């Protein structure tokens, strides 16, 4: 999950160390293949506050951990709502939720964490593809509350596969639906063809859509586009990975990280506890402060400015450009 490479000033990412067992308080079929879940504490106590763009880690009984965007109302501290697309070719997490999880069942969650915060603007263009609508729903709510101008362009395979349409209907002609079987692909040239200085673009969806939106927004200039990716970026490297040394400042350990291991794996093998989740550079859970050394950044979270600052790294995927890194671990 990431903010766009076109940003020049990075919004602050927020996270919480809150971890708890939650109960499935409600379950709804939001669209073909999309299940909506309300998660609450069994005690009825309030859940931690969150902001539009936040996600939580959901630990599944089959050992998988998945990240899901919070798509309800941030003012509702009694329950967290998520939307889950059943991925037929996934690794089993979404299928288990769709096929097995029932009201009254419990899950372990962690968060919330926000790598995709909504920045203030006079006007927004929201672009969603499929389940990518989920983080944009609370953003739209916030835009309405702030009195900002906005429009949503929402694409999906079919109208029946597009979730939360009833919730969007009251917004009238601000919402533009683009079911592919009816009207084809999202008309990005028309939607994003004219840059506007007072407008921010927020986009979430499958990688081909995000790539196309990034191409369409290049004339908009720095800071206009913000995207969130659910999958890792294609690996781009100048050559084979090499072995390097990692010094863990707090632990007083020096580790060797060979090509076949990530920094995260080497740290965990040394018995140093580190929070992690996706292991693909998309969730931000393992972000670690860098004290010395040049990082080879391979995540899809940090902006170009943050990568150049070399202050933090996602140790699940990023490596060292030189012989040695010193980390605040």
PDB file of C-alpha atoms in Angstrom:
ATOM      1  CA  UNK A   1       0.000   0.000   0.000  1.00  0.00           C
ATOM      2  CA  UNK A   2       1.446   3.315  -0.977  1.00  0.00           C
ATOM      3  CA  UNK A   3       1.264   6.991  -1.590  1.00  0.00           C
ATOM      4  CA  UNK A   4       2.085   8.070  -5.110  1.00  0.00           C
ATOM      5  CA  UNK A   5       5.578   8.610  -6.438  1.00  0.00           C
ATOM      6  CA  UNK A   6       4.461  12.083  -7.511  1.00  0.00           C
ATOM      7  CA  UNK A   7       4.208  13.431  -3.969  1.00  0.00           C
ATOM      8  CA  UNK A   8       6.814  15.947  -2.856  1.00  0.00           C
ATOM      9  CA  UNK A   9       5.730  16.342   0.767  1.00  0.00           C
ATOM     10  CA  UNK A  10       4.782  13.104   2.416  1.00  0.00           C
ATOM     11  CA  UNK A  11       1.699  12.939   4.616  1.00  0.00           C
ATOM     12  CA  UNK A  12       2.385  11.431   7.997  1.00  0.00           C
ATOM     13  CA  UNK A  13       1.582   7.742   8.251  1.00  0.00           C
ATOM     14  CA  UNK A  14      -0.209   6.748  11.406  1.00  0.00           C
ATOM     15  CA  UNK A  15      -0.281   3.385  13.115  1.00  0.00           C
ATOM     16  CA  UNK A  16      -1.479   1.718  16.272  1.00  0.00           C
ATOM     17  CA  UNK A  17      -0.041  -1.198  18.205  1.00  0.00           C
ATOM     18  CA  UNK A  18      -3.557  -2.228  19.214  1.00  0.00           C
ATOM     19  CA  UNK A  19      -4.039  -5.988  18.939  1.00  0.00           C
ATOM     20  CA  UNK A  20      -7.197  -7.792  20.007  1.00  0.00           C
ATOM     21  CA  UNK A  21      -9.691 -10.533  19.387  1.00  0.00           C
ATOM     22  CA  UNK A  22     -12.782  -9.147  17.677  1.00  0.00           C
ATOM     23  CA  UNK A  23     -16.107 -10.757  16.952  1.00  0.00           C
ATOM     24  CA  UNK A  24     -17.961 -10.692  13.637  1.00  0.00           C
ATOM     25  CA  UNK A  25     -20.968  -8.588  14.626  1.00  0.00           C
ATOM     26  CA  UNK A  26     -22.572  -8.493  11.178  1.00  0.00           C
ATOM     27  CA  UNK A  27     -22.048  -9.981   7.744  1.00  0.00           C
ATOM     28  CA  UNK A  28     -23.552  -8.788   4.450  1.00  0.00           C
ATOM     29  CA  UNK A  29     -23.253  -9.723   0.796  1.00  0.00           C
ATOM     30  CA  UNK A  30     -22.265  -6.358  -0.662  1.00  0.00           C
ATOM     31  CA  UNK A  31     -21.942  -7.552  -4.276  1.00  0.00           C
ATOM     32  CA  UNK A  32     -21.158 -10.681  -6.277  1.00  0.00           C
ATOM     33  CA  UNK A  33     -18.032 -12.034  -4.595  1.00  0.00           C
ATOM     34  CA  UNK A  34     -17.790  -9.238  -2.006  1.00  0.00           C
ATOM     35  CA  UNK A  35     -18.592  -9.776   1.685  1.00  0.00           C
ATOM     36  CA  UNK A  36     -18.957  -6.922   4.161  1.00  0.00           C
ATOM     37  CA  UNK A  37     -18.066  -7.553   7.809  1.00  0.00           C
ATOM     38  CA  UNK A  38     -18.588  -5.501  10.957  1.00  0.00           C
ATOM     39  CA  UNK A  39     -15.955  -6.310  13.589  1.00  0.00           C
ATOM     40  CA  UNK A  40     -16.426  -5.378  17.258  1.00  0.00           C
ATOM     41  CA  UNK A  41     -14.827  -6.088  20.614  1.00  0.00           C
ATOM     42  CA  UNK A  42     -16.684  -8.855  22.488  1.00  0.00           C
ATOM     43  CA  UNK A  43     -16.778  -6.591  25.545  1.00  0.00           C
ATOM     44  CA  UNK A  44     -18.563  -3.855  23.644  1.00  0.00           C
ATOM     45  CA  UNK A  45     -15.763  -1.399  24.411  1.00  0.00           C
ATOM     46  CA  UNK A  46     -14.712   1.265  21.935  1.00  0.00           C
ATOM     47  CA  UNK A  47     -12.218   0.449  19.218  1.00  0.00           C
ATOM     48  CA  UNK A  48      -9.257   2.738  18.492  1.00  0.00           C
ATOM     49  CA  UNK A  49      -9.921   5.809  16.368  1.00  0.00           C
ATOM     50  CA  UNK A  50      -8.895   5.792  12.710  1.00  0.00           C
ATOM     51  CA  UNK A  51      -8.795   8.134   9.734  1.00  0.00           C
ATOM     52  CA  UNK A  52      -9.872   7.682   6.090  1.00  0.00           C
ATOM     53  CA  UNK A  53      -7.397   5.482   4.214  1.00  0.00           C
ATOM     54  CA  UNK A  54      -6.548   3.284   7.217  1.00  0.00           C
ATOM     55  CA  UNK A  55      -6.376  -0.500   7.127  1.00  0.00           C
ATOM     56  CA  UNK A  56      -6.118  -3.290   9.670  1.00  0.00           C
ATOM     57  CA  UNK A  57      -4.229  -6.574   9.725  1.00  0.00           C
ATOM     58  CA  UNK A  58      -6.508  -9.586  10.040  1.00  0.00           C
ATOM     59  CA  UNK A  59      -4.905 -12.807  11.293  1.00  0.00           C
ATOM     60  CA  UNK A  60      -6.734 -15.820   9.909  1.00  0.00           C
ATOM     61  CA  UNK A  61      -6.922 -19.288  11.525  1.00  0.00           C
ATOM     62  CA  UNK A  62      -5.120 -20.822   8.546  1.00  0.00           C
ATOM     63  CA  UNK A  63      -2.004 -18.829   9.482  1.00  0.00           C
ATOM     64  CA  UNK A  64      -2.421 -16.114   6.855  1.00  0.00           C
ATOM     65  CA  UNK A  65      -2.456 -12.400   7.658  1.00  0.00           C
ATOM     66  CA  UNK A  66      -4.275 -10.035   5.348  1.00  0.00           C
ATOM     67  CA  UNK A  67      -4.729  -6.271   5.209  1.00  0.00           C
ATOM     68  CA  UNK A  68      -8.210  -4.818   4.699  1.00  0.00           C
ATOM     69  CA  UNK A  69      -9.169  -1.167   4.352  1.00  0.00           C
ATOM     70  CA  UNK A  70     -11.590   0.217   6.896  1.00  0.00           C
ATOM     71  CA  UNK A  71     -14.590   1.367   4.905  1.00  0.00           C
ATOM     72  CA  UNK A  72     -17.159   2.420   7.504  1.00  0.00           C
ATOM     73  CA  UNK A  73     -17.629   5.649   9.408  1.00  0.00           C
ATOM     74  CA  UNK A  74     -14.584   6.759  11.469  1.00  0.00           C
ATOM     75  CA  UNK A  75     -17.035   8.236  13.985  1.00  0.00           C
ATOM     76  CA  UNK A  76     -18.357   4.747  14.740  1.00  0.00           C
ATOM     77  CA  UNK A  77     -15.993   3.478  17.432  1.00  0.00           C
ATOM     78  CA  UNK A  78     -18.187   0.493  18.174  1.00  0.00           C
ATOM     79  CA  UNK A  79     -17.336  -1.472  15.038  1.00  0.00           C
ATOM     80  CA  UNK A  80     -14.876  -1.594  12.171  1.00  0.00           C
ATOM     81  CA  UNK A  81     -16.278  -2.381   8.719  1.00  0.00           C
ATOM     82  CA  UNK A  82     -14.244  -4.105   6.024  1.00  0.00           C
ATOM     83  CA  UNK A  83     -15.091  -5.369   2.558  1.00  0.00           C
ATOM     84  CA  UNK A  84     -13.526  -8.613   1.347  1.00  0.00           C
ATOM     85  CA  UNK A  85     -13.348  -9.727  -2.282  1.00  0.00           C
ATOM     86  CA  UNK A  86     -13.256 -13.492  -2.723  1.00  0.00           C
ATOM     87  CA  UNK A  87     -10.125 -14.086  -4.788  1.00  0.00           C
ATOM     88  CA  UNK A  88     -10.494 -17.349  -6.676  1.00  0.00           C
ATOM     89  CA  UNK A  89      -6.756 -17.464  -7.450  1.00  0.00           C
ATOM     90  CA  UNK A  90      -5.606 -16.136  -4.069  1.00  0.00           C
ATOM     91  CA  UNK A  91      -3.835 -17.985  -1.254  1.00  0.00           C
ATOM     92  CA  UNK A  92      -6.991 -18.925   0.608  1.00  0.00           C
ATOM     93  CA  UNK A  93      -7.537 -15.988   2.950  1.00  0.00           C
ATOM     94  CA  UNK A  94     -10.444 -14.338   1.183  1.00  0.00           C
ATOM     95  CA  UNK A  95     -11.968 -17.707   0.319  1.00  0.00           C
ATOM     96  CA  UNK A  96     -11.960 -18.702   3.989  1.00  0.00           C
ATOM     97  CA  UNK A  97     -13.681 -15.458   4.945  1.00  0.00           C
ATOM     98  CA  UNK A  98     -16.259 -15.802   2.179  1.00  0.00           C
ATOM     99  CA  UNK A  99     -16.982 -19.482   2.722  1.00  0.00           C
ATOM    100  CA  UNK A 100     -16.391 -20.144   6.429  1.00  0.00           C
ATOM    101  CA  UNK A 101     -16.549 -17.013   8.569  1.00  0.00           C
ATOM    102  CA  UNK A 102     -19.909 -16.431  10.267  1.00  0.00           C
ATOM    103  CA  UNK A 103     -21.496 -13.933  12.617  1.00  0.00           C
ATOM    104  CA  UNK A 104     -20.269 -14.639  16.154  1.00  0.00           C
ATOM    105  CA  UNK A 105     -16.896 -15.996  15.035  1.00  0.00           C
ATOM    106  CA  UNK A 106     -13.741 -14.304  16.316  1.00  0.00           C
ATOM    107  CA  UNK A 107     -10.669 -12.970  14.552  1.00  0.00           C
ATOM    108  CA  UNK A 108      -7.423 -11.465  15.773  1.00  0.00           C
ATOM    109  CA  UNK A 109      -6.708  -8.009  14.370  1.00  0.00           C
ATOM    110  CA  UNK A 110      -3.926  -5.429  14.599  1.00  0.00           C
ATOM    111  CA  UNK A 111      -3.917  -1.736  13.762  1.00  0.00           C
ATOM    112  CA  UNK A 112      -5.244   0.504  12.439  1.00  0.00           C
ATOM    113  CA  UNK A 113      -2.433   1.738  10.203  1.00  0.00           C
ATOM    114  CA  UNK A 114      -2.721   4.514   7.619  1.00  0.00           C
ATOM    115  CA  UNK A 115      -0.335   4.667   4.652  1.00  0.00           C
ATOM    116  CA  UNK A 116      -2.955   6.382   2.455  1.00  0.00           C
ATOM    117  CA  UNK A 117      -4.165   9.463   4.361  1.00  0.00           C
ATOM    118  CA  UNK A 118      -6.537  12.032   2.883  1.00  0.00           C
ATOM    119  CA  UNK A 119      -4.920  15.465   2.581  1.00  0.00           C
ATOM    120  CA  UNK A 120      -6.953  18.691   2.624  1.00  0.00           C
ATOM    121  CA  UNK A 121      -8.014  19.994  -0.795  1.00  0.00           C
ATOM    122  CA  UNK A 122     -10.693  22.148  -2.359  1.00  0.00           C
ATOM    123  CA  UNK A 123     -11.589  19.378  -4.795  1.00  0.00           C
ATOM    124  CA  UNK A 124     -11.013  15.653  -5.169  1.00  0.00           C
ATOM    125  CA  UNK A 125     -11.223  13.171  -8.009  1.00  0.00           C
ATOM    126  CA  UNK A 126     -11.635   9.646  -6.643  1.00  0.00           C
ATOM    127  CA  UNK A 127     -10.940   6.705  -8.965  1.00  0.00           C
ATOM    128  CA  UNK A 128     -11.801   3.172  -7.845  1.00  0.00           C
ATOM    129  CA  UNK A 129     -11.452  -0.203  -9.494  1.00  0.00           C
ATOM    130  CA  UNK A 130     -13.383  -3.122  -7.978  1.00  0.00           C
ATOM    131  CA  UNK A 131     -12.692  -3.665  -4.282  1.00  0.00           C
ATOM    132  CA  UNK A 132     -10.516  -0.541  -4.414  1.00  0.00           C
ATOM    133  CA  UNK A 133     -13.684   1.368  -3.562  1.00  0.00           C
ATOM    134  CA  UNK A 134     -13.264   0.448   0.123  1.00  0.00           C
ATOM    135  CA  UNK A 135     -10.680   3.035   1.279  1.00  0.00           C
ATOM    136  CA  UNK A 136     -12.391   5.726  -0.797  1.00  0.00           C
ATOM    137  CA  UNK A 137     -15.760   5.430   0.971  1.00  0.00           C
ATOM    138  CA  UNK A 138     -14.624   7.144   4.202  1.00  0.00           C
ATOM    139  CA  UNK A 139     -12.672   9.653   2.113  1.00  0.00           C
ATOM    140  CA  UNK A 140     -15.874  10.633   0.340  1.00  0.00           C
ATOM    141  CA  UNK A 141     -17.587  10.968   3.708  1.00  0.00           C
ATOM    142  CA  UNK A 142     -14.776  13.263   4.864  1.00  0.00           C
ATOM    143  CA  UNK A 143     -14.902  15.329   1.675  1.00  0.00           C
ATOM    144  CA  UNK A 144     -18.640  15.836   2.132  1.00  0.00           C
ATOM    145  CA  UNK A 145     -18.160  16.856   5.769  1.00  0.00           C
ATOM    146  CA  UNK A 146     -15.454  19.337   4.781  1.00  0.00           C
ATOM    147  CA  UNK A 147     -17.617  20.905   2.076  1.00  0.00           C
ATOM    148  CA  UNK A 148     -15.098  20.024  -0.645  1.00  0.00           C
ATOM    149  CA  UNK A 149     -16.022  19.462  -4.275  1.00  0.00           C
ATOM    150  CA  UNK A 150     -15.543  15.879  -5.391  1.00  0.00           C
ATOM    151  CA  UNK A 151     -16.415  13.256  -7.959  1.00  0.00           C
ATOM    152  CA  UNK A 152     -16.022   9.491  -8.025  1.00  0.00           C
ATOM    153  CA  UNK A 153     -15.316   7.322 -11.051  1.00  0.00           C
ATOM    154  CA  UNK A 154     -15.893   3.704 -10.123  1.00  0.00           C
ATOM    155  CA  UNK A 155     -15.171   0.812 -12.480  1.00  0.00           C
ATOM    156  CA  UNK A 156     -15.900  -2.903 -12.186  1.00  0.00           C
ATOM    157  CA  UNK A 157     -16.374  -5.992 -14.304  1.00  0.00           C
ATOM    158  CA  UNK A 158     -20.155  -5.851 -14.012  1.00  0.00           C
ATOM    159  CA  UNK A 159     -22.626  -3.707 -12.097  1.00  0.00           C
ATOM    160  CA  UNK A 160     -23.474  -6.729  -9.936  1.00  0.00           C
ATOM    161  CA  UNK A 161     -19.801  -7.085  -8.910  1.00  0.00           C
ATOM    162  CA  UNK A 162     -19.515  -3.462  -7.732  1.00  0.00           C
ATOM    163  CA  UNK A 163     -19.969  -3.178  -3.968  1.00  0.00           C
ATOM    164  CA  UNK A 164     -21.618  -0.412  -1.927  1.00  0.00           C
ATOM    165  CA  UNK A 165     -23.667   1.018  -4.810  1.00  0.00           C
ATOM    166  CA  UNK A 166     -26.686   1.627  -2.574  1.00  0.00           C
ATOM    167  CA  UNK A 167     -24.489   3.607  -0.186  1.00  0.00           C
ATOM    168  CA  UNK A 168     -23.185   5.732  -3.051  1.00  0.00           C
ATOM    169  CA  UNK A 169     -26.565   6.307  -4.718  1.00  0.00           C
ATOM    170  CA  UNK A 170     -27.609   9.321  -2.574  1.00  0.00           C
ATOM    171  CA  UNK A 171     -24.643  11.293  -3.929  1.00  0.00           C
ATOM    172  CA  UNK A 172     -26.308  11.477  -7.322  1.00  0.00           C
ATOM    173  CA  UNK A 173     -24.325  12.707 -10.304  1.00  0.00           C
ATOM    174  CA  UNK A 174     -21.094  13.067  -8.313  1.00  0.00           C
ATOM    175  CA  UNK A 175     -20.793   9.276  -8.685  1.00  0.00           C
ATOM    176  CA  UNK A 176     -19.981   7.929 -12.138  1.00  0.00           C
ATOM    177  CA  UNK A 177     -20.288   4.156 -12.547  1.00  0.00           C
ATOM    178  CA  UNK A 178     -18.367   2.377 -15.285  1.00  0.00           C
ATOM    179  CA  UNK A 179     -19.307  -1.333 -15.440  1.00  0.00           C
ATOM    180  CA  UNK A 180     -16.922  -2.750 -18.021  1.00  0.00           C
ATOM    181  CA  UNK A 181     -19.502  -5.034 -19.647  1.00  0.00           C
ATOM    182  CA  UNK A 182     -21.769  -2.023 -20.252  1.00  0.00           C
ATOM    183  CA  UNK A 183     -19.482   0.907 -21.045  1.00  0.00           C
ATOM    184  CA  UNK A 184     -15.935  -0.436 -21.276  1.00  0.00           C
ATOM    185  CA  UNK A 185     -12.906   0.699 -19.315  1.00  0.00           C
ATOM    186  CA  UNK A 186     -12.728   3.829 -17.177  1.00  0.00           C
ATOM    187  CA  UNK A 187     -12.337   6.870 -19.494  1.00  0.00           C
ATOM    188  CA  UNK A 188      -9.174   8.134 -17.824  1.00  0.00           C
ATOM    189  CA  UNK A 189      -8.276  10.546 -20.614  1.00  0.00           C
ATOM    190  CA  UNK A 190     -11.569  12.362 -20.112  1.00  0.00           C
ATOM    191  CA  UNK A 191     -11.497  12.154 -16.312  1.00  0.00           C
ATOM    192  CA  UNK A 192      -7.865  13.173 -15.795  1.00  0.00           C
ATOM    193  CA  UNK A 193      -7.054  14.952 -19.048  1.00  0.00           C
ATOM    194  CA  UNK A 194      -7.045  18.470 -17.599  1.00  0.00           C
ATOM    195  CA  UNK A 195      -4.820  19.127 -14.570  1.00  0.00           C
ATOM    196  CA  UNK A 196      -6.315  21.349 -11.873  1.00  0.00           C
ATOM    197  CA  UNK A 197      -4.137  23.097  -9.292  1.00  0.00           C
ATOM    198  CA  UNK A 198      -6.726  22.851  -6.503  1.00  0.00           C
ATOM    199  CA  UNK A 199      -7.483  19.142  -7.024  1.00  0.00           C
ATOM    200  CA  UNK A 200      -6.053  15.936  -5.543  1.00  0.00           C
ATOM    201  CA  UNK A 201      -6.561  12.559  -7.198  1.00  0.00           C
ATOM    202  CA  UNK A 202      -6.986   9.461  -5.020  1.00  0.00           C
ATOM    203  CA  UNK A 203      -6.990   6.049  -6.654  1.00  0.00           C
ATOM    204  CA  UNK A 204      -7.188   2.456  -5.448  1.00  0.00           C
ATOM    205  CA  UNK A 205      -7.689  -0.721  -7.433  1.00  0.00           C
ATOM    206  CA  UNK A 206      -5.852  -3.361  -9.464  1.00  0.00           C
ATOM    207  CA  UNK A 207      -2.317  -2.688 -10.644  1.00  0.00           C
ATOM    208  CA  UNK A 208      -3.175  -2.057 -14.340  1.00  0.00           C
ATOM    209  CA  UNK A 209      -5.609   0.685 -13.312  1.00  0.00           C
ATOM    210  CA  UNK A 210      -3.075   2.295 -10.973  1.00  0.00           C
ATOM    211  CA  UNK A 211      -0.410   2.224 -13.680  1.00  0.00           C
ATOM    212  CA  UNK A 212      -2.804   3.832 -16.159  1.00  0.00           C
ATOM    213  CA  UNK A 213      -3.841   6.512 -13.678  1.00  0.00           C
ATOM    214  CA  UNK A 214      -0.204   7.300 -12.888  1.00  0.00           C
ATOM    215  CA  UNK A 215       0.475   7.734 -16.607  1.00  0.00           C
ATOM    216  CA  UNK A 216      -2.587   9.979 -16.994  1.00  0.00           C
ATOM    217  CA  UNK A 217      -1.558  12.127 -14.025  1.00  0.00           C
ATOM    218  CA  UNK A 218       2.034  12.826 -15.070  1.00  0.00           C
ATOM    219  CA  UNK A 219       1.070  16.275 -16.415  1.00  0.00           C
ATOM    220  CA  UNK A 220      -0.558  17.123 -13.074  1.00  0.00           C
ATOM    221  CA  UNK A 221       2.777  17.631 -11.364  1.00  0.00           C
ATOM    222  CA  UNK A 222       4.090  16.702  -7.908  1.00  0.00           C
ATOM    223  CA  UNK A 223       1.673  16.072  -5.086  1.00  0.00           C
ATOM    224  CA  UNK A 224      -1.508  15.671  -7.129  1.00  0.00           C
ATOM    225  CA  UNK A 225      -1.848  11.890  -7.251  1.00  0.00           C
ATOM    226  CA  UNK A 226      -2.133   9.492  -4.314  1.00  0.00           C
ATOM    227  CA  UNK A 227      -2.556   5.774  -4.864  1.00  0.00           C
ATOM    228  CA  UNK A 228      -2.762   2.658  -2.736  1.00  0.00           C
ATOM    229  CA  UNK A 229      -1.455  -0.666  -3.988  1.00  0.00           C
ATOM    230  CA  UNK A 230      -2.579  -4.011  -2.623  1.00  0.00           C
ATOM    231  CA  UNK A 231       0.174  -5.944  -4.404  1.00  0.00           C
ATOM    232  CA  UNK A 232       3.945  -5.674  -4.461  1.00  0.00           C
ATOM    233  CA  UNK A 233       5.674  -3.665  -7.163  1.00  0.00           C
ATOM    234  CA  UNK A 234       7.556  -5.525  -9.910  1.00  0.00           C
ATOM    235  CA  UNK A 235      11.139  -5.992  -8.855  1.00  0.00           C
ATOM    236  CA  UNK A 236      13.619  -3.725 -10.634  1.00  0.00           C
ATOM    237  CA  UNK A 237      17.291  -4.269  -9.870  1.00  0.00           C
ATOM    238  CA  UNK A 238      20.637  -3.591 -11.495  1.00  0.00           C
ATOM    239  CA  UNK A 239      21.890  -7.107 -10.861  1.00  0.00           C
ATOM    240  CA  UNK A 240      21.935 -10.014  -8.467  1.00  0.00           C
ATOM    241  CA  UNK A 241      21.452  -9.395  -4.770  1.00  0.00           C
ATOM    242  CA  UNK A 242      24.632  -9.422  -2.727  1.00  0.00           C
ATOM    243  CA  UNK A 243      25.483 -10.204   0.879  1.00  0.00           C
ATOM    244  CA  UNK A 244      25.679  -7.255   3.278  1.00  0.00           C
ATOM    245  CA  UNK A 245      26.014  -6.598   6.995  1.00  0.00           C
ATOM    246  CA  UNK A 246      23.244  -5.310   9.261  1.00  0.00           C
ATOM    247  CA  UNK A 247      24.045  -3.875  12.672  1.00  0.00           C
ATOM    248  CA  UNK A 248      21.163  -3.881  15.158  1.00  0.00           C
ATOM    249  CA  UNK A 249      22.047  -0.899  17.331  1.00  0.00           C
ATOM    250  CA  UNK A 250      19.697  -1.565  20.260  1.00  0.00           C
ATOM    251  CA  UNK A 251      20.358  -5.308  20.359  1.00  0.00           C
ATOM    252  CA  UNK A 252      24.117  -5.063  19.965  1.00  0.00           C
ATOM    253  CA  UNK A 253      24.083  -7.633  17.161  1.00  0.00           C
ATOM    254  CA  UNK A 254      25.792  -7.710  13.779  1.00  0.00           C
ATOM    255  CA  UNK A 255      24.150  -9.963  11.196  1.00  0.00           C
ATOM    256  CA  UNK A 256      25.040 -11.152   7.729  1.00  0.00           C
ATOM    257  CA  UNK A 257      22.211 -10.960   5.196  1.00  0.00           C
ATOM    258  CA  UNK A 258      22.880 -13.289   2.245  1.00  0.00           C
ATOM    259  CA  UNK A 259      21.021 -12.922  -1.097  1.00  0.00           C
ATOM    260  CA  UNK A 260      18.487 -15.614  -0.229  1.00  0.00           C
ATOM    261  CA  UNK A 261      17.322 -13.904   2.982  1.00  0.00           C
ATOM    262  CA  UNK A 262      15.497 -10.641   3.585  1.00  0.00           C
ATOM    263  CA  UNK A 263      16.598  -8.309   6.370  1.00  0.00           C
ATOM    264  CA  UNK A 264      13.408  -9.246   8.199  1.00  0.00           C
ATOM    265  CA  UNK A 265      14.226 -12.967   7.997  1.00  0.00           C
ATOM    266  CA  UNK A 266      17.779 -12.412   9.189  1.00  0.00           C
ATOM    267  CA  UNK A 267      16.559 -10.319  12.136  1.00  0.00           C
ATOM    268  CA  UNK A 268      13.912 -12.869  13.081  1.00  0.00           C
ATOM    269  CA  UNK A 269      16.437 -15.725  12.783  1.00  0.00           C
ATOM    270  CA  UNK A 270      18.592 -13.854  15.291  1.00  0.00           C
ATOM    271  CA  UNK A 271      15.717 -13.883  17.757  1.00  0.00           C
ATOM    272  CA  UNK A 272      14.961 -10.152  17.604  1.00  0.00           C
ATOM    273  CA  UNK A 273      11.183  -9.560  17.597  1.00  0.00           C
ATOM    274  CA  UNK A 274       9.864  -7.298  14.826  1.00  0.00           C
ATOM    275  CA  UNK A 275       6.265  -6.638  13.872  1.00  0.00           C
ATOM    276  CA  UNK A 276       5.561  -7.684  10.293  1.00  0.00           C
ATOM    277  CA  UNK A 277       2.588  -8.707   8.210  1.00  0.00           C
ATOM    278  CA  UNK A 278       2.511  -8.721   4.402  1.00  0.00           C
ATOM    279  CA  UNK A 279       6.245  -9.485   3.788  1.00  0.00           C
ATOM    280  CA  UNK A 280       5.771  -7.845   0.366  1.00  0.00           C
ATOM    281  CA  UNK A 281       6.442  -4.181   1.098  1.00  0.00           C
ATOM    282  CA  UNK A 282       2.788  -3.171   0.872  1.00  0.00           C
ATOM    283  CA  UNK A 283       1.505  -2.747   4.440  1.00  0.00           C
ATOM    284  CA  UNK A 284       4.140  -0.735   6.330  1.00  0.00           C
ATOM    285  CA  UNK A 285       4.090  -2.872   9.468  1.00  0.00           C
ATOM    286  CA  UNK A 286       7.839  -3.566   9.482  1.00  0.00           C
ATOM    287  CA  UNK A 287       8.990   0.021   8.838  1.00  0.00           C
ATOM    288  CA  UNK A 288      12.304   0.459  10.657  1.00  0.00           C
ATOM    289  CA  UNK A 289      14.492   3.488  11.359  1.00  0.00           C
ATOM    290  CA  UNK A 290      17.795   3.549   9.459  1.00  0.00           C
ATOM    291  CA  UNK A 291      20.758   5.012  11.360  1.00  0.00           C
ATOM    292  CA  UNK A 292      23.514   4.437   8.784  1.00  0.00           C
ATOM    293  CA  UNK A 293      23.877   3.036   5.286  1.00  0.00           C
ATOM    294  CA  UNK A 294      22.171   3.489   1.933  1.00  0.00           C
ATOM    295  CA  UNK A 295      18.923   1.587   1.399  1.00  0.00           C
ATOM    296  CA  UNK A 296      17.827  -0.132  -1.801  1.00  0.00           C
ATOM    297  CA  UNK A 297      14.113   0.638  -1.410  1.00  0.00           C
ATOM    298  CA  UNK A 298      11.741  -1.946  -2.885  1.00  0.00           C
ATOM    299  CA  UNK A 299       8.456  -1.182  -1.137  1.00  0.00           C
ATOM    300  CA  UNK A 300       5.388   0.549  -2.587  1.00  0.00           C
ATOM    301  CA  UNK A 301       4.729   2.715   0.475  1.00  0.00           C
ATOM    302  CA  UNK A 302       7.463   5.327   0.789  1.00  0.00           C
ATOM    303  CA  UNK A 303       7.379   8.338  -1.510  1.00  0.00           C
ATOM    304  CA  UNK A 304      10.383   9.313  -3.615  1.00  0.00           C
ATOM    305  CA  UNK A 305      11.161  12.038  -1.060  1.00  0.00           C
ATOM    306  CA  UNK A 306      11.048   9.583   1.835  1.00  0.00           C
ATOM    307  CA  UNK A 307      13.265   7.120  -0.029  1.00  0.00           C
ATOM    308  CA  UNK A 308      15.794   9.854  -0.757  1.00  0.00           C
ATOM    309  CA  UNK A 309      15.800  10.873   2.916  1.00  0.00           C
ATOM    310  CA  UNK A 310      16.942   7.325   3.755  1.00  0.00           C
ATOM    311  CA  UNK A 311      15.463   7.577   7.267  1.00  0.00           C
ATOM    312  CA  UNK A 312      13.372   4.386   7.261  1.00  0.00           C
ATOM    313  CA  UNK A 313      12.972   1.161   5.314  1.00  0.00           C
ATOM    314  CA  UNK A 314      10.604  -1.770   4.985  1.00  0.00           C
ATOM    315  CA  UNK A 315      12.889  -4.581   6.040  1.00  0.00           C
ATOM    316  CA  UNK A 316      10.713  -7.297   4.525  1.00  0.00           C
ATOM    317  CA  UNK A 317      11.771  -6.374   0.959  1.00  0.00           C
ATOM    318  CA  UNK A 318      14.306  -3.542   0.902  1.00  0.00           C
ATOM    319  CA  UNK A 319      18.031  -4.203   1.019  1.00  0.00           C
ATOM    320  CA  UNK A 320      21.350  -2.349   1.221  1.00  0.00           C
ATOM    321  CA  UNK A 321      23.107  -0.609  -1.684  1.00  0.00           C
ATOM    322  CA  UNK A 322      26.432  -0.919   0.076  1.00  0.00           C
ATOM    323  CA  UNK A 323      28.198  -3.280   2.471  1.00  0.00           C
ATOM    324  CA  UNK A 324      26.550  -2.175   5.737  1.00  0.00           C
ATOM    325  CA  UNK A 325      23.319  -0.953   7.309  1.00  0.00           C
ATOM    326  CA  UNK A 326      22.763   0.177  10.888  1.00  0.00           C
ATOM    327  CA  UNK A 327      19.154  -0.154  12.091  1.00  0.00           C
ATOM    328  CA  UNK A 328      17.422   1.048  15.222  1.00  0.00           C
ATOM    329  CA  UNK A 329      16.538  -2.465  16.396  1.00  0.00           C
TER     330      UNK A 329
END
